[in-house]
PDB file of C-alpha atoms in Angstrom:
ATOM      1  CA  UNK E  86      -0.119   0.130  -0.245  1.00 52.00           C
ATOM      2  CA  UNK E  87       1.440   3.523  -0.849  1.00 76.00           C
ATOM      3  CA  UNK E  88       2.344   5.241   2.360  1.00 88.00           C
ATOM      4  CA  UNK E  89       0.786   9.215   2.186  1.00 92.00           C
ATOM      5  CA  UNK E  90       4.530  11.555   2.100  1.00 96.00           C
ATOM      6  CA  UNK E  91       5.291  14.987   1.685  1.00 97.00           C
ATOM      7  CA  UNK E  92       8.091  18.026   2.011  1.00 98.00           C
ATOM      8  CA  UNK E  93       8.599  21.877   2.806  1.00 98.00           C
ATOM      9  CA  UNK E  94      10.174  23.693   0.627  1.00 98.00           C
ATOM     10  CA  UNK E  95      12.197  26.976   3.642  1.00 98.00           C
ATOM     11  CA  UNK E  96      13.114  30.323   2.513  1.00 98.00           C
ATOM     12  CA  UNK E  97      12.556  34.342   3.501  1.00 97.00           C
ATOM     13  CA  UNK E  98      10.291  34.875   1.197  1.00 98.00           C
ATOM     14  CA  UNK E  99       7.112  33.233  -0.371  1.00 98.00           C
ATOM     15  CA  UNK E 100       5.164  35.436  -3.025  1.00 96.00           C
ATOM     16  CA  UNK E 101       2.293  34.683  -5.056  1.00 94.00           C
ATOM     17  CA  UNK E 102       2.444  36.153  -8.656  1.00 95.00           C
ATOM     18  CA  UNK E 103       0.138  36.535 -11.459  1.00 95.00           C
ATOM     19  CA  UNK E 104      -2.011  33.597 -12.539  1.00 94.00           C
ATOM     20  CA  UNK E 105      -0.927  31.880  -9.339  1.00 91.00           C
ATOM     21  CA  UNK E 106       2.506  31.422  -9.361  1.00 95.00           C
ATOM     22  CA  UNK E 107       4.437  30.998  -6.146  1.00 96.00           C
ATOM     23  CA  UNK E 108       8.037  32.225  -5.763  1.00 97.00           C
ATOM     24  CA  UNK E 109      10.460  30.918  -3.579  1.00 97.00           C
ATOM     25  CA  UNK E 110      12.900  33.952  -2.683  1.00 97.00           C
ATOM     26  CA  UNK E 111      15.789  32.954  -0.605  1.00 97.00           C
ATOM     27  CA  UNK E 112      15.918  28.859  -0.398  1.00 98.00           C
ATOM     28  CA  UNK E 113      17.556  26.851   1.469  1.00 97.00           C
ATOM     29  CA  UNK E 114      19.234  23.607   0.968  1.00 93.00           C
ATOM     30  CA  UNK E 115      19.857  21.263   4.386  1.00 93.00           C
ATOM     31  CA  UNK E 116      21.362  23.714   6.028  1.00 96.00           C
ATOM     32  CA  UNK E 117      21.105  27.492   7.696  1.00 96.00           C
ATOM     33  CA  UNK E 118      23.824  29.852   8.694  1.00 94.00           C
ATOM     34  CA  UNK E 119      23.900  32.366  10.716  1.00 92.00           C
ATOM     35  CA  UNK E 120      26.134  35.215  11.828  1.00 88.00           C
ATOM     36  CA  UNK E 121      25.681  36.304  15.333  1.00 82.00           C
ATOM     37  CA  UNK E 122      24.838  34.408  18.501  1.00 88.00           C
ATOM     38  CA  UNK E 123      22.231  32.631  20.348  1.00 91.00           C
ATOM     39  CA  UNK E 124      19.307  33.518  20.717  1.00 93.00           C
ATOM     40  CA  UNK E 125      18.703  35.877  17.666  1.00 92.00           C
ATOM     41  CA  UNK E 126      15.635  36.696  15.808  1.00 94.00           C
ATOM     42  CA  UNK E 127      15.167  36.500  11.577  1.00 95.00           C
ATOM     43  CA  UNK E 128      12.749  39.386  10.477  1.00 96.00           C
ATOM     44  CA  UNK E 129      10.692  36.807   8.567  1.00 97.00           C
ATOM     45  CA  UNK E 130      11.096  32.808   7.522  1.00 98.00           C
ATOM     46  CA  UNK E 131       8.476  30.854   5.615  1.00 98.00           C
ATOM     47  CA  UNK E 132       7.923  27.377   4.969  1.00 98.00           C
ATOM     48  CA  UNK E 133       5.714  25.885   2.262  1.00 98.00           C
ATOM     49  CA  UNK E 134       4.884  22.507   2.491  1.00 98.00           C
ATOM     50  CA  UNK E 135       2.906  20.099   0.061  1.00 97.00           C
ATOM     51  CA  UNK E 136       1.532  16.633   1.503  1.00 96.00           C
ATOM     52  CA  UNK E 137       0.628  14.005  -0.802  1.00 94.00           C
ATOM     53  CA  UNK E 138      -2.112  10.877   0.117  1.00 92.00           C
ATOM     54  CA  UNK E 139      -3.167   8.030  -1.559  1.00 88.00           C
ATOM     55  CA  UNK E 140      -7.001   8.976  -2.660  1.00 83.00           C
ATOM     56  CA  UNK E 141      -7.742   5.458  -1.061  1.00 82.00           C
ATOM     57  CA  UNK E 142      -6.980   7.315   2.402  1.00 88.00           C
ATOM     58  CA  UNK E 143      -8.901  10.778   1.819  1.00 88.00           C
ATOM     59  CA  UNK E 144      -8.087  13.960   4.659  1.00 91.00           C
ATOM     60  CA  UNK E 145     -10.550  14.734   7.128  1.00 92.00           C
ATOM     61  CA  UNK E 146      -8.641  17.026   8.023  1.00 95.00           C
ATOM     62  CA  UNK E 147      -4.712  18.618   8.551  1.00 96.00           C
ATOM     63  CA  UNK E 148      -2.870  20.506  11.050  1.00 97.00           C
ATOM     64  CA  UNK E 149       0.354  21.876   9.824  1.00 97.00           C
ATOM     65  CA  UNK E 150       3.187  22.120  13.328  1.00 97.00           C
ATOM     66  CA  UNK E 151       6.416  23.910  13.160  1.00 98.00           C
ATOM     67  CA  UNK E 152       9.128  22.907  16.370  1.00 98.00           C
ATOM     68  CA  UNK E 153      12.229  24.678  16.934  1.00 97.00           C
ATOM     69  CA  UNK E 154      15.588  23.520  17.727  1.00 96.00           C
ATOM     70  CA  UNK E 155      14.981  22.426  21.487  1.00 91.00           C
ATOM     71  CA  UNK E 156      11.383  23.027  21.522  1.00 93.00           C
ATOM     72  CA  UNK E 157       9.174  19.800  22.812  1.00 93.00           C
ATOM     73  CA  UNK E 158       5.626  21.565  21.781  1.00 95.00           C
ATOM     74  CA  UNK E 159       4.998  23.507  18.060  1.00 96.00           C
ATOM     75  CA  UNK E 160       5.573  27.333  17.950  1.00 96.00           C
ATOM     76  CA  UNK E 161       2.572  27.276  15.852  1.00 95.00           C
ATOM     77  CA  UNK E 162      -0.653  24.807  14.823  1.00 95.00           C
ATOM     78  CA  UNK E 163      -2.254  25.805  12.013  1.00 95.00           C
ATOM     79  CA  UNK E 164      -5.358  24.457  10.069  1.00 96.00           C
ATOM     80  CA  UNK E 165      -4.934  23.165   6.408  1.00 95.00           C
ATOM     81  CA  UNK E 166      -7.598  23.860   4.744  1.00 91.00           C
ATOM     82  CA  UNK E 167      -9.001  20.741   2.755  1.00 90.00           C
ATOM     83  CA  UNK E 168     -11.721  19.955  -0.359  1.00 85.00           C
ATOM     84  CA  UNK E 169     -14.592  18.046   1.449  1.00 89.00           C
ATOM     85  CA  UNK E 170     -14.513  13.855   1.603  1.00 87.00           C
ATOM     86  CA  UNK E 171     -17.732  15.179  -1.315  1.00 89.00           C
ATOM     87  CA  UNK E 172     -15.008  17.057  -4.014  1.00 86.00           C
ATOM     88  CA  UNK E 173     -12.117  14.571  -3.871  1.00 83.00           C
ATOM     89  CA  UNK E 174     -14.603  11.869  -4.625  1.00 81.00           C
ATOM     90  CA  UNK E 175     -15.910  14.160  -7.308  1.00 81.00           C
ATOM     91  CA  UNK E 176     -11.738  14.446  -8.341  1.00 77.00           C
ATOM     92  CA  UNK E 177     -11.209  11.527  -8.285  1.00 76.00           C
ATOM     93  CA  UNK E 178     -14.591  10.098 -10.720  1.00 78.00           C
ATOM     94  CA  UNK E 179     -12.344  12.810 -13.366  1.00 73.00           C
ATOM     95  CA  UNK E 180      -9.404  10.882 -13.770  1.00 74.00           C
ATOM     96  CA  UNK E 181      -8.878   8.716 -16.271  1.00 75.00           C
ATOM     97  CA  UNK E 182      -8.827   4.607 -15.312  1.00 71.00           C
ATOM     98  CA  UNK E 183      -5.564   4.764 -15.970  1.00 71.00           C
ATOM     99  CA  UNK E 184      -4.636   7.445 -14.039  1.00 61.00           C
ATOM    100  CA  UNK E 185      -3.428   4.980 -10.885  1.00 63.00           C
ATOM    101  CA  UNK E 186      -3.347   5.127  -8.647  1.00 70.00           C
ATOM    102  CA  UNK E 187      -4.578   8.760  -8.114  1.00 81.00           C
ATOM    103  CA  UNK E 188      -2.966  11.072  -4.536  1.00 85.00           C
ATOM    104  CA  UNK E 189      -5.006  14.297  -3.958  1.00 87.00           C
ATOM    105  CA  UNK E 190      -2.471  16.872  -3.112  1.00 90.00           C
ATOM    106  CA  UNK E 191      -2.602  18.928   0.793  1.00 93.00           C
ATOM    107  CA  UNK E 192      -0.118  22.454  -0.383  1.00 95.00           C
ATOM    108  CA  UNK E 193       0.113  25.434   2.946  1.00 96.00           C
ATOM    109  CA  UNK E 194       2.661  28.549   3.166  1.00 97.00           C
ATOM    110  CA  UNK E 195       4.052  29.495   6.971  1.00 97.00           C
ATOM    111  CA  UNK E 196       4.780  32.294   7.094  1.00 97.00           C
ATOM    112  CA  UNK E 197       6.657  34.059  10.448  1.00 97.00           C
ATOM    113  CA  UNK E 198       7.365  37.443  11.130  1.00 97.00           C
ATOM    114  CA  UNK E 199       9.478  37.634  12.679  1.00 96.00           C
ATOM    115  CA  UNK E 200      11.277  34.351  13.723  1.00 96.00           C
ATOM    116  CA  UNK E 201      12.979  34.476  17.983  1.00 95.00           C
ATOM    117  CA  UNK E 202      15.334  31.067  17.486  1.00 96.00           C
ATOM    118  CA  UNK E 203      16.314  29.973  20.606  1.00 95.00           C
ATOM    119  CA  UNK E 204      19.272  28.063  20.081  1.00 95.00           C
ATOM    120  CA  UNK E 205      21.365  26.114  17.204  1.00 96.00           C
ATOM    121  CA  UNK E 206      19.711  22.382  15.878  1.00 96.00           C
ATOM    122  CA  UNK E 207      16.334  21.428  13.224  1.00 97.00           C
ATOM    123  CA  UNK E 208      13.387  22.907  12.048  1.00 98.00           C
ATOM    124  CA  UNK E 209      10.844  21.175  11.112  1.00 97.00           C
ATOM    125  CA  UNK E 210       7.650  21.116   9.642  1.00 98.00           C
ATOM    126  CA  UNK E 211       5.056  17.851  10.411  1.00 97.00           C
ATOM    127  CA  UNK E 212       1.941  17.780   9.855  1.00 97.00           C
ATOM    128  CA  UNK E 213      -1.104  16.175  11.908  1.00 95.00           C
ATOM    129  CA  UNK E 214      -3.628  14.588   9.721  1.00 94.00           C
ATOM    130  CA  UNK E 215      -7.423  12.960  10.711  1.00 93.00           C
ATOM    131  CA  UNK E 216      -6.580  13.357  14.091  1.00 88.00           C
ATOM    132  CA  UNK E 217      -3.446  11.209  13.992  1.00 82.00           C
ATOM    133  CA  UNK E 218      -2.593   9.120  15.875  1.00 83.00           C
ATOM    134  CA  UNK E 219       1.143  10.287  14.129  1.00 87.00           C
ATOM    135  CA  UNK E 220       2.790  13.760  12.523  1.00 92.00           C
ATOM    136  CA  UNK E 221       3.929  13.182   9.340  1.00 96.00           C
ATOM    137  CA  UNK E 222       7.493  14.203   9.094  1.00 97.00           C
ATOM    138  CA  UNK E 223       7.287  16.807   6.299  1.00 98.00           C
ATOM    139  CA  UNK E 224      11.279  18.202   6.580  1.00 97.00           C
ATOM    140  CA  UNK E 225      13.481  19.832   8.602  1.00 98.00           C
ATOM    141  CA  UNK E 226      15.941  22.861   7.965  1.00 98.00           C
ATOM    142  CA  UNK E 227      19.531  22.893  10.447  1.00 98.00           C
ATOM    143  CA  UNK E 228      20.155  26.317  11.740  1.00 96.00           C
ATOM    144  CA  UNK E 229      24.268  26.380  12.612  1.00 95.00           C
ATOM    145  CA  UNK E 230      25.713  29.166  14.090  1.00 90.00           C
ATOM    146  CA  UNK E 231      28.506  30.886  11.693  1.00 84.00           C
ATOM    147  CA  UNK E 232      32.023  31.432  13.281  1.00 70.00           C
TER     148      UNK E 232
END
């Protein structure tokens, strides 16, 4: 059986462009190098997440969470709007039969302005889908101080 999966883009800014396009500015790979000492404040920090779920596992609810280095609790829990179950079923009915296995995709941006980071470590983005029981890991970014 195919599993749910997802990923996150970490960047300095997300811009909405004409035609529904998004522009990601200042994207990070695996590590963000910062100058100065912790704690530090980033004027703006953005994440854009995508979650892919097999059509056989429709979404009822999605809550995105962001965890900062050294913190046990998330700094945010954002409810992500998902299509109704009926709309998800209707989307699938319109697909050609040879389009298998179909996935339903949910995407959202989390924007922090400013973002206070108390120590080096990993920023994690996770999603809590259909009230659990587990969080889906969507990616992480390591924060390292340059010396």
